[in-house]
Amino acid sequence: MSSPSASTGPPGGHPRAIQGGMGVAVSSWRLASAVARAGQLGVVSGTALDLVLARRLQDGDVDGSCRRAMAAFPVPEVADRVLERYFTAGGRAAGRPYLPQPRLALRQTRAMQELIVLGSFVEVWLARERHTGRVGINLLEKVQMATPAAVYGAMVAGVDVVLMGAGVPREIPRMLDRLAAQEPVRLPVHVTGAAVGEHGVDLDPVGLLGPLTVRRPDLLAIVSADVLAAYLARDEAIRPDGLVVEGPSAGGHNAPPRGRPVLDDLGQPVFGPRDAADVAKVAALGLPFWLAGSFGTPEALQAAQAAGACGVQVGSLFALSSDSGLAPSLRESLLAELRAGTLEVRTDPRASPTGFPFKVAQLAGTLSDERLSADRPRLCDLGYLRTPYVRPGGGVGYHCPSEPLLTHARKGGSVAEAAGRACLCNALAANVGLGQTRPDGYVEQPLVTLGTDLEGPLRLVRTYPGGWSAAEAVRWLLAGDAVPAPEGQRALGMNTHRTT
Ligand SMILES: Cc1cc2nc3c(=O)[nH]c(=O)nc-3n(C[C@H](O)[C@H](O)[C@H](O)COP(=O)(O)O)c2cc1C
């Protein structure tokens, strides 16, 4: 196994900045590529890349990038089948819904695994195209059923690092070893009502694509607590190659506050000192680590390094950059609010079907507006956040608290538990311009997430009132306010050549 210092960063050291994986497709291949070219770790979001590929193809793959990457896939018949099913020359007719696609399940058809593998492959391949910087893929442990195929597709494209949060990625080191050795894997999946280890998702890499030469990427586990970091570090079989320690101000999902839940006047969960990891304890574990959540300024980067970290993982600053996958109209609205000093981000304890707190930018025209969210017909057709459970009569069913209330109740779910849940799958697809249009004309609306600490974006918008690129954000982070270096310059002399 490669040592992390040899493979997660440029020669002579680790990256000082990791651009956070932001789903769905906010951390697009373009963003990851721009950050990797600037000498830091560019990361694509690995969530729902099957949907992203299928929908980009149905929109006509205007710049040809998907088809360029698919032409490089080592098993052309797989790429041909996906192209045949989803590619629509010139794009869908106005108002026409995207095709339905296979929903994640424990038993996976070949078509489903091929689409997931190819979706991951395309995004990572494009992020790595025409430069020698390093690229990672971010996956959510909670979206367990996609993990083996998503990871394998990224490995076929030569991904350098897998970053995994929203759960305890204890099975992943072993899975990476086995996939690199071309051995079948079974990833245990938690099924409510079943014994631990009773169910899992199988992937046979050789059965699916034939024998291929793939390299084992490093694993960075994203954790919120030093206790979890210590647990993972203790045992070689589950030990990651490094850690990202993320605090509760980070964008996206957060770990729930410890202890009895307390809400503030706005209904937000209150985080306290117990929710901050003890960085000294993490440093004592001896694994390379990065700090995330309110670490998107030059001073915070320096403070992180002073505390023993290799650097920082930064999300919001890059989500707002012109290279991110956010729909341009949303980014413009967010920048306008930033310039006016009115951008507000709240921690919503109910929005996410996962039950984890989820950060929501308060933005007109998005589902943060209660009226828009009340107007959305409840339905669950994508199902990335569905969880399996044992049906009363036997067999495995799937449920999601944001599905229609009656359906949820029929499956034994509680209506109280389902109230206030947003359909993140459809909303996050809408955030990146891939929202569904329903046969009755309803168009899925966005719901934007950002971190609550906007100091970095507020400072950058003063320097770049019209917006900034990812390379400009990297330069500012690494060198501080004193940076005015031209676009395209290599970041701070960091060598961007691959070491492996
Ligand atoms: C738009 C957005 C989406 C995110 N989605 C994910 C995700 O899918 N997986 C993940 O591990 N972290 C996700 N995050 C967290 C970031 O990767 C990063 O750790 C975090 O934003 C760092 O905090 P900062 O925003 O204060 O820089 C997301 C953050 C943002 C802003």
XYZ file of C-alpha atoms and ligand atoms in Angstrom:
531
model
C 0.000 0.000 0.000
C 1.293 3.413 -0.880
C 2.269 5.670 1.982
C -0.039 8.654 2.226
C 2.818 11.106 2.140
C 3.938 9.628 -1.140
C 0.559 9.682 -2.746
C -1.907 12.213 -1.380
C 0.226 15.181 -2.147
C 2.815 16.670 -4.362
C 6.387 15.376 -3.998
C 7.877 16.393 -0.718
C 4.619 16.768 1.100
C 0.874 16.621 1.432
C -1.465 19.135 -0.105
C -2.093 22.083 2.199
C -5.575 22.490 0.808
C -8.158 19.854 -0.002
C -11.128 21.136 -1.954
C -14.052 19.475 -0.219
C -16.245 16.988 -2.045
C -19.616 18.686 -2.440
C -22.600 16.746 -3.719
C -24.355 16.500 -6.025
C -21.774 17.578 -8.666
C -21.031 20.961 -7.026
C -17.557 19.465 -6.794
C -17.679 18.771 -10.503
C -14.779 17.502 -12.573
C -14.111 21.085 -13.673
C -13.678 22.268 -10.086
C -11.510 19.310 -9.078
C -9.386 19.737 -12.187
C -8.861 23.459 -11.512
C -7.770 22.788 -7.913
C -5.483 19.901 -8.909
C -3.896 22.116 -11.570
C -3.267 24.698 -8.838
C -1.223 22.057 -6.996
C -3.732 21.077 -4.296
C -6.049 18.077 -3.910
C -9.042 18.443 -6.244
C -11.992 16.289 -5.236
C -15.071 15.289 -7.223
C -18.273 14.490 -5.413
C -18.998 10.800 -5.935
C -22.663 11.055 -4.957
C -25.241 10.146 -7.632
C -22.769 10.259 -10.526
C -24.931 7.691 -12.330
C -27.706 10.285 -12.404
C -25.293 13.062 -13.352
C -23.948 11.123 -16.333
C -27.374 9.900 -17.505
C -28.832 13.419 -17.340
C -25.857 15.174 -18.950
C -26.188 12.701 -21.825
C -29.921 13.371 -22.099
C -29.146 17.086 -22.245
C -27.061 16.380 -25.332
C -23.587 16.414 -23.713
C -23.158 19.819 -25.304
C -19.379 20.158 -24.894
C -18.767 16.479 -25.675
C -16.879 15.903 -22.411
C -18.932 12.889 -21.268
C -18.511 11.127 -24.593
C -14.772 11.960 -24.641
C -14.342 10.266 -21.267
C -16.598 7.356 -22.236
C -14.437 6.726 -25.292
C -11.541 6.146 -22.895
C -13.437 3.556 -20.823
C -11.561 0.253 -21.080
C -14.687 -1.798 -21.859
C -16.300 -0.058 -24.861
C -19.447 -2.235 -24.834
C -20.383 -0.823 -21.414
C -19.999 2.751 -22.639
C -21.968 1.899 -25.791
C -24.894 0.488 -23.809
C -25.125 3.610 -21.627
C -24.802 5.886 -24.644
C -27.491 3.969 -26.464
C -29.902 4.269 -23.550
C -29.342 7.883 -22.454
C -27.644 10.020 -25.115
C -30.032 12.417 -26.834
C -28.398 14.393 -29.649
C -29.394 18.044 -29.294
C -30.831 17.404 -25.805
C -34.348 16.642 -24.538
C -37.322 18.426 -26.033
C -38.503 21.314 -23.823
C -40.577 20.098 -20.886
C -39.737 16.445 -21.447
C -38.842 14.575 -18.239
C -35.510 12.831 -17.835
C -35.740 9.049 -18.154
C -36.163 7.080 -14.946
C -33.062 5.155 -13.960
C -32.361 2.172 -11.752
C -32.701 2.908 -8.028
C -30.105 1.692 -5.579
C -30.859 -1.659 -4.009
C -29.050 -4.515 -2.279
C -29.347 -6.761 -5.326
C -27.938 -4.849 -8.249
C -28.477 -5.497 -11.914
C -25.588 -5.340 -14.354
C -27.176 -2.224 -15.947
C -27.223 -0.464 -12.571
C -23.615 -1.324 -11.724
C -22.419 -0.389 -15.197
C -24.039 3.049 -14.958
C -22.601 3.713 -11.483
C -19.113 2.536 -12.486
C -19.193 4.591 -15.674
C -20.557 7.700 -13.916
C -17.637 7.629 -11.461
C -15.139 6.829 -14.183
C -16.231 9.765 -16.359
C -16.061 12.335 -13.555
C -12.642 11.226 -12.295
C -11.214 10.733 -15.793
C -12.219 14.285 -16.776
C -10.902 15.718 -13.499
C -7.517 14.067 -14.208
C -7.338 14.929 -17.905
C -4.335 16.872 -19.195
C -2.446 17.592 -15.986
C -0.416 15.730 -13.391
C -2.086 16.970 -10.198
C -3.909 14.712 -7.767
C -7.610 13.978 -7.705
C -9.850 12.420 -5.061
C -13.466 11.284 -4.901
C -15.797 11.999 -1.982
C -18.429 9.461 -0.989
C -20.990 9.359 1.779
C -20.817 6.259 3.938
C -24.596 6.585 4.337
C -25.196 5.984 0.618
C -23.768 2.504 1.189
C -25.425 0.660 -1.653
C -23.620 2.685 -4.336
C -20.197 2.511 -2.724
C -18.520 -0.556 -4.290
C -19.425 0.361 -7.879
C -18.744 4.089 -7.379
C -15.334 3.399 -5.851
C -14.427 0.863 -8.513
C -15.315 3.216 -11.381
C -13.112 5.892 -9.795
C -10.265 3.366 -9.434
C -10.533 2.396 -13.101
C -10.051 6.103 -13.885
C -6.961 6.200 -11.619
C -8.306 8.135 -8.626
C -5.611 9.013 -6.069
C -7.683 9.361 -2.910
C -11.102 8.245 -1.646
C -12.576 10.540 1.023
C -15.503 9.216 2.975
C -17.680 10.821 5.632
C -21.249 10.673 6.982
C -20.632 7.392 8.764
C -17.848 5.127 9.951
C -15.858 3.902 6.935
C -14.429 0.870 8.711
C -15.011 -1.546 5.829
C -13.430 0.653 3.161
C -9.682 -0.069 3.629
C -10.342 -3.789 3.117
C -12.632 -3.084 0.174
C -9.961 -0.949 -1.521
C -7.359 -3.684 -1.031
C -9.648 -6.304 -2.552
C -10.746 -4.192 -5.508
C -7.103 -3.369 -6.284
C -6.375 -7.114 -6.190
C -9.353 -7.685 -8.529
C -11.167 -9.777 -5.916
C -14.957 -9.775 -5.405
C -16.157 -7.581 -2.554
C -19.193 -7.636 -0.293
C -19.825 -4.377 1.525
C -22.024 -5.019 4.569
C -25.141 -2.822 4.484
C -27.158 -1.889 7.531
C -30.721 -3.182 7.167
C -33.106 -2.088 9.921
C -34.459 -5.152 11.681
C -31.737 -7.515 10.431
C -28.609 -8.753 12.182
C -25.316 -6.955 11.516
C -23.558 -8.498 8.534
C -26.669 -10.317 7.289
C -26.956 -8.146 4.172
C -24.472 -6.571 1.826
C -23.836 -5.306 -1.684
C -21.706 -7.487 -3.924
C -19.379 -6.410 -6.689
C -17.209 -8.716 -8.718
C -14.820 -6.416 -10.592
C -13.642 -9.086 -13.039
C -17.163 -10.436 -13.576
C -18.351 -6.918 -14.394
C -15.559 -5.553 -16.585
C -13.042 -8.357 -17.082
C -9.526 -8.160 -15.607
C -8.056 -4.642 -15.380
C -4.984 -3.170 -13.748
C -6.068 -0.715 -11.056
C -4.165 1.004 -8.257
C -5.323 1.220 -4.641
C -6.140 4.810 -3.742
C -5.525 6.183 -0.270
C -8.463 6.601 2.081
C -9.124 9.745 4.082
C -11.895 9.269 6.653
C -13.936 12.392 7.387
C -14.765 12.414 11.090
C -16.203 14.888 13.557
C -14.912 13.370 16.805
C -11.432 12.470 18.052
C -12.946 9.341 19.612
C -13.986 8.079 16.201
C -10.578 8.977 14.769
C -8.912 6.993 17.565
C -11.231 4.014 17.009
C -10.377 3.874 13.296
C -6.650 4.428 13.858
C -6.306 1.693 16.496
C -6.741 -1.327 14.238
C -4.711 -1.780 11.060
C -7.580 -3.559 9.312
C -9.840 -0.494 9.482
C -7.223 2.268 9.667
C -7.530 4.993 6.998
C -4.442 6.609 5.468
C -5.396 9.979 6.895
C -8.215 11.971 8.450
C -10.280 15.039 7.737
C -11.634 16.424 10.997
C -14.786 18.381 10.253
C -16.534 20.732 12.668
C -20.241 21.619 12.871
C -20.024 24.855 10.832
C -19.153 22.906 7.648
C -21.501 22.963 4.689
C -23.657 19.947 3.828
C -24.503 17.432 6.553
C -23.136 17.702 10.079
C -22.834 15.136 12.836
C -25.704 15.694 15.316
C -24.771 17.589 18.504
C -23.775 15.393 21.410
C -26.053 15.016 24.388
C -29.653 16.120 24.744
C -30.758 18.034 21.619
C -31.308 21.750 22.219
C -32.719 24.124 19.600
C -32.141 27.887 19.473
C -34.831 30.528 18.743
C -34.587 29.820 15.001
C -35.025 26.079 15.547
C -31.359 25.306 14.872
C -29.528 22.599 16.823
C -27.089 24.151 19.263
C -23.536 22.852 19.032
C -21.255 23.215 22.019
C -17.638 22.632 23.028
C -18.245 18.856 23.193
C -18.921 18.865 19.450
C -15.421 20.085 18.639
C -12.830 17.346 18.182
C -9.765 17.520 20.418
C -7.171 18.308 17.756
C -4.227 17.463 20.018
C -5.660 13.962 20.468
C -6.073 13.591 16.696
C -2.494 14.790 16.145
C -1.254 12.228 18.673
C -2.620 9.400 16.510
C 0.210 10.002 14.053
C -1.933 9.957 10.905
C -1.808 12.878 8.472
C -4.874 15.056 9.023
C -6.667 18.126 7.699
C -9.143 20.406 9.496
C -12.483 21.371 7.921
C -15.402 23.665 8.718
C -14.479 27.356 9.217
C -10.949 26.735 7.926
C -11.311 28.586 4.630
C -9.020 31.548 5.297
C -5.226 31.946 5.123
C -5.072 32.523 8.884
C -7.111 29.376 9.580
C -4.796 27.376 7.331
C -1.814 28.626 9.285
C -3.531 27.870 12.585
C -4.356 24.343 11.383
C -0.746 23.718 10.456
C 0.420 25.130 13.778
C -1.845 22.562 15.464
C -0.113 19.746 13.603
C -2.456 19.389 10.628
C -1.133 19.055 7.072
C -3.628 21.702 6.081
C -7.328 22.273 5.633
C -10.319 20.992 3.699
C -12.381 23.873 2.358
C -15.869 23.760 0.864
C -17.904 26.981 0.689
C -15.124 29.081 -0.857
C -14.940 26.607 -3.756
C -18.711 26.034 -4.042
C -19.027 29.756 -4.787
C -16.171 29.808 -7.308
C -16.852 30.065 -11.023
C -15.497 26.515 -11.531
C -18.078 24.831 -9.294
C -21.038 22.911 -10.674
C -23.641 25.186 -8.996
C -26.093 26.543 -11.568
C -24.799 30.000 -12.609
C -28.089 31.690 -11.632
C -27.806 30.307 -8.079
C -24.167 31.336 -7.785
C -25.047 34.848 -9.000
C -27.824 35.136 -6.392
C -25.482 33.916 -3.650
C -22.762 36.381 -4.695
C -25.309 39.219 -4.763
C -26.361 38.337 -1.193
C -22.700 38.150 -0.169
C -21.956 41.566 -1.657
C -24.975 42.986 0.163
C -23.892 41.290 3.396
C -27.270 39.552 3.684
C -26.402 35.920 2.984
C -27.684 33.751 5.817
C -27.085 30.033 6.301
C -29.061 28.048 8.867
C -28.636 24.608 10.341
C -31.840 22.701 9.646
C -32.380 19.706 11.946
C -35.232 18.300 9.810
C -34.512 18.962 6.121
C -32.351 15.919 5.463
C -34.010 12.491 5.315
C -30.853 11.129 6.933
C -31.834 12.767 10.227
C -28.489 14.582 10.330
C -28.473 18.385 10.631
C -28.119 19.970 7.190
C -26.953 23.486 6.383
C -29.364 25.495 4.214
C -28.616 28.835 2.529
C -31.658 31.104 2.864
C -32.220 32.072 -0.740
C -35.315 33.281 -2.589
C -36.462 30.919 -5.328
C -35.202 27.828 -3.495
C -36.837 25.353 -1.118
C -35.537 27.351 1.858
C -38.695 29.361 1.121
C -41.415 27.529 3.071
C -44.078 28.333 0.468
C -42.042 26.773 -2.338
C -41.298 23.755 -0.226
C -44.994 23.340 0.723
C -45.908 23.461 -3.001
C -43.662 20.528 -3.882
C -45.606 17.306 -4.395
C -43.966 14.694 -2.147
C -42.479 11.826 -4.093
C -39.370 9.667 -4.003
C -38.151 8.586 -7.420
C -34.355 8.786 -7.074
C -33.927 7.092 -3.722
C -30.197 7.606 -2.995
C -31.049 8.194 0.672
C -33.513 5.313 0.976
C -32.596 2.848 3.681
C -33.379 -0.862 3.597
C -35.522 -2.476 6.296
C -36.959 -5.936 6.946
C -40.630 -5.977 5.966
C -43.029 -7.387 8.578
C -43.864 -10.285 6.225
C -40.196 -10.906 5.397
C -38.037 -9.648 2.554
C -36.308 -6.294 2.329
C -38.086 -3.013 1.572
C -36.703 0.517 1.216
C -37.931 3.716 2.770
C -37.111 7.397 2.930
C -38.718 9.893 5.310
C -39.223 12.349 2.456
C -41.423 9.995 0.437
C -45.215 10.551 0.442
C -46.515 10.390 4.020
C -48.993 7.595 3.314
C -46.347 5.456 1.629
C -44.023 6.091 4.537
C -46.694 5.158 7.068
C -47.614 2.011 5.111
C -44.001 0.910 5.391
C -44.188 1.302 9.142
C -42.495 4.738 9.230
C -43.634 7.470 11.595
C -45.405 10.490 10.107
C -43.875 12.740 12.769
C -40.443 11.546 11.674
C -41.269 12.344 8.046
C -42.622 15.860 8.600
C -40.421 18.685 7.317
C -38.088 16.425 5.350
C -36.928 17.750 1.980
C -36.204 15.560 -1.012
C -32.476 16.237 -1.115
C -31.945 13.939 -4.111
C -34.154 15.990 -6.419
C -33.212 19.367 -4.930
C -29.464 18.791 -5.110
C -29.810 17.656 -8.734
C -31.683 20.912 -9.424
C -28.808 22.889 -7.812
C -26.514 21.848 -10.650
C -28.997 22.332 -13.481
C -30.097 18.683 -13.629
C -33.505 18.999 -11.940
C -36.400 16.849 -13.116
C -39.429 18.199 -14.967
C -42.568 16.221 -14.055
C -45.131 15.128 -16.656
C -47.573 17.642 -15.069
C -45.054 20.453 -15.659
C -43.761 20.757 -12.069
C -40.036 21.513 -12.110
C -37.926 20.340 -9.174
C -36.552 23.314 -7.206
C -33.080 23.801 -5.713
C -32.031 23.809 -2.054
C -28.546 25.204 -1.566
C -26.154 24.218 1.192
C -23.132 26.218 2.369
C -21.103 26.428 5.563
C -22.212 28.910 8.229
C -18.819 30.589 8.391
C -18.727 32.959 5.429
C -15.635 34.942 6.392
C -13.592 33.630 3.457
C -16.264 34.285 0.796
C -16.969 37.733 2.312
C -13.293 38.672 2.050
C -12.873 37.248 -1.446
C -15.963 38.991 -2.810
C -14.339 42.302 -1.861
C -11.298 41.444 -4.000
C -13.344 39.835 -6.770
C -16.811 41.455 -6.744
C -17.752 39.612 -9.949
C -16.710 36.248 -8.504
C -13.503 34.236 -8.282
C -12.097 31.134 -9.889
C -10.941 28.044 -7.989
C -7.308 28.905 -8.810
C -7.806 32.391 -7.331
C -9.300 30.865 -4.191
C -6.334 28.477 -3.867
C -3.816 31.287 -4.317
C -5.555 33.429 -1.718
C -5.760 30.580 0.780
C -2.102 29.709 0.432
C -0.674 33.201 0.342
C -3.250 35.365 2.102
C -4.497 38.780 1.108
C -1.134 39.745 -0.315
C -1.525 37.611 -3.376
C -2.237 39.295 -6.620
C -0.815 36.619 -8.918
C -2.082 36.077 -12.430
C -4.527 33.267 -13.223
C -2.833 29.999 -14.229
C 0.334 30.486 -12.181
C 1.459 27.436 -10.220
C 0.478 27.704 -6.588
C 3.349 28.764 -4.394
C 5.933 26.704 -6.191
C 4.296 23.441 -5.226
C 5.359 20.726 -7.591
C 2.343 19.338 -9.391
C 3.917 16.207 -10.802
C 2.482 12.845 -9.870
C 4.705 10.602 -7.828
C 3.195 7.281 -8.748
C -22.370 22.792 -1.284
C -21.725 21.852 -0.310
C -21.971 20.484 -0.441
C -21.287 19.578 0.390
N -21.460 18.236 0.173
C -20.675 17.353 0.843
C -20.701 15.974 0.499
O -21.427 15.543 -0.405
N -19.880 15.132 1.195
C -19.043 15.587 2.182
O -18.304 14.788 2.769
N -19.002 16.893 2.516
C -19.785 17.783 1.852
N -19.687 19.127 2.144
C -18.671 19.577 3.124
C -17.380 20.036 2.415
O -16.763 18.975 1.725
C -16.367 20.664 3.384
O -15.852 19.718 4.269
C -16.955 21.772 4.202
O -17.745 22.601 3.406
C -15.860 22.584 4.853
O -16.396 23.674 5.522
P -16.447 25.155 4.906
O -17.633 25.192 4.033
O -16.559 26.034 6.123
O -15.173 25.372 4.138
C -20.410 20.057 1.382
C -20.232 21.433 1.541
C -20.868 22.330 0.714
C -20.621 23.808 0.895
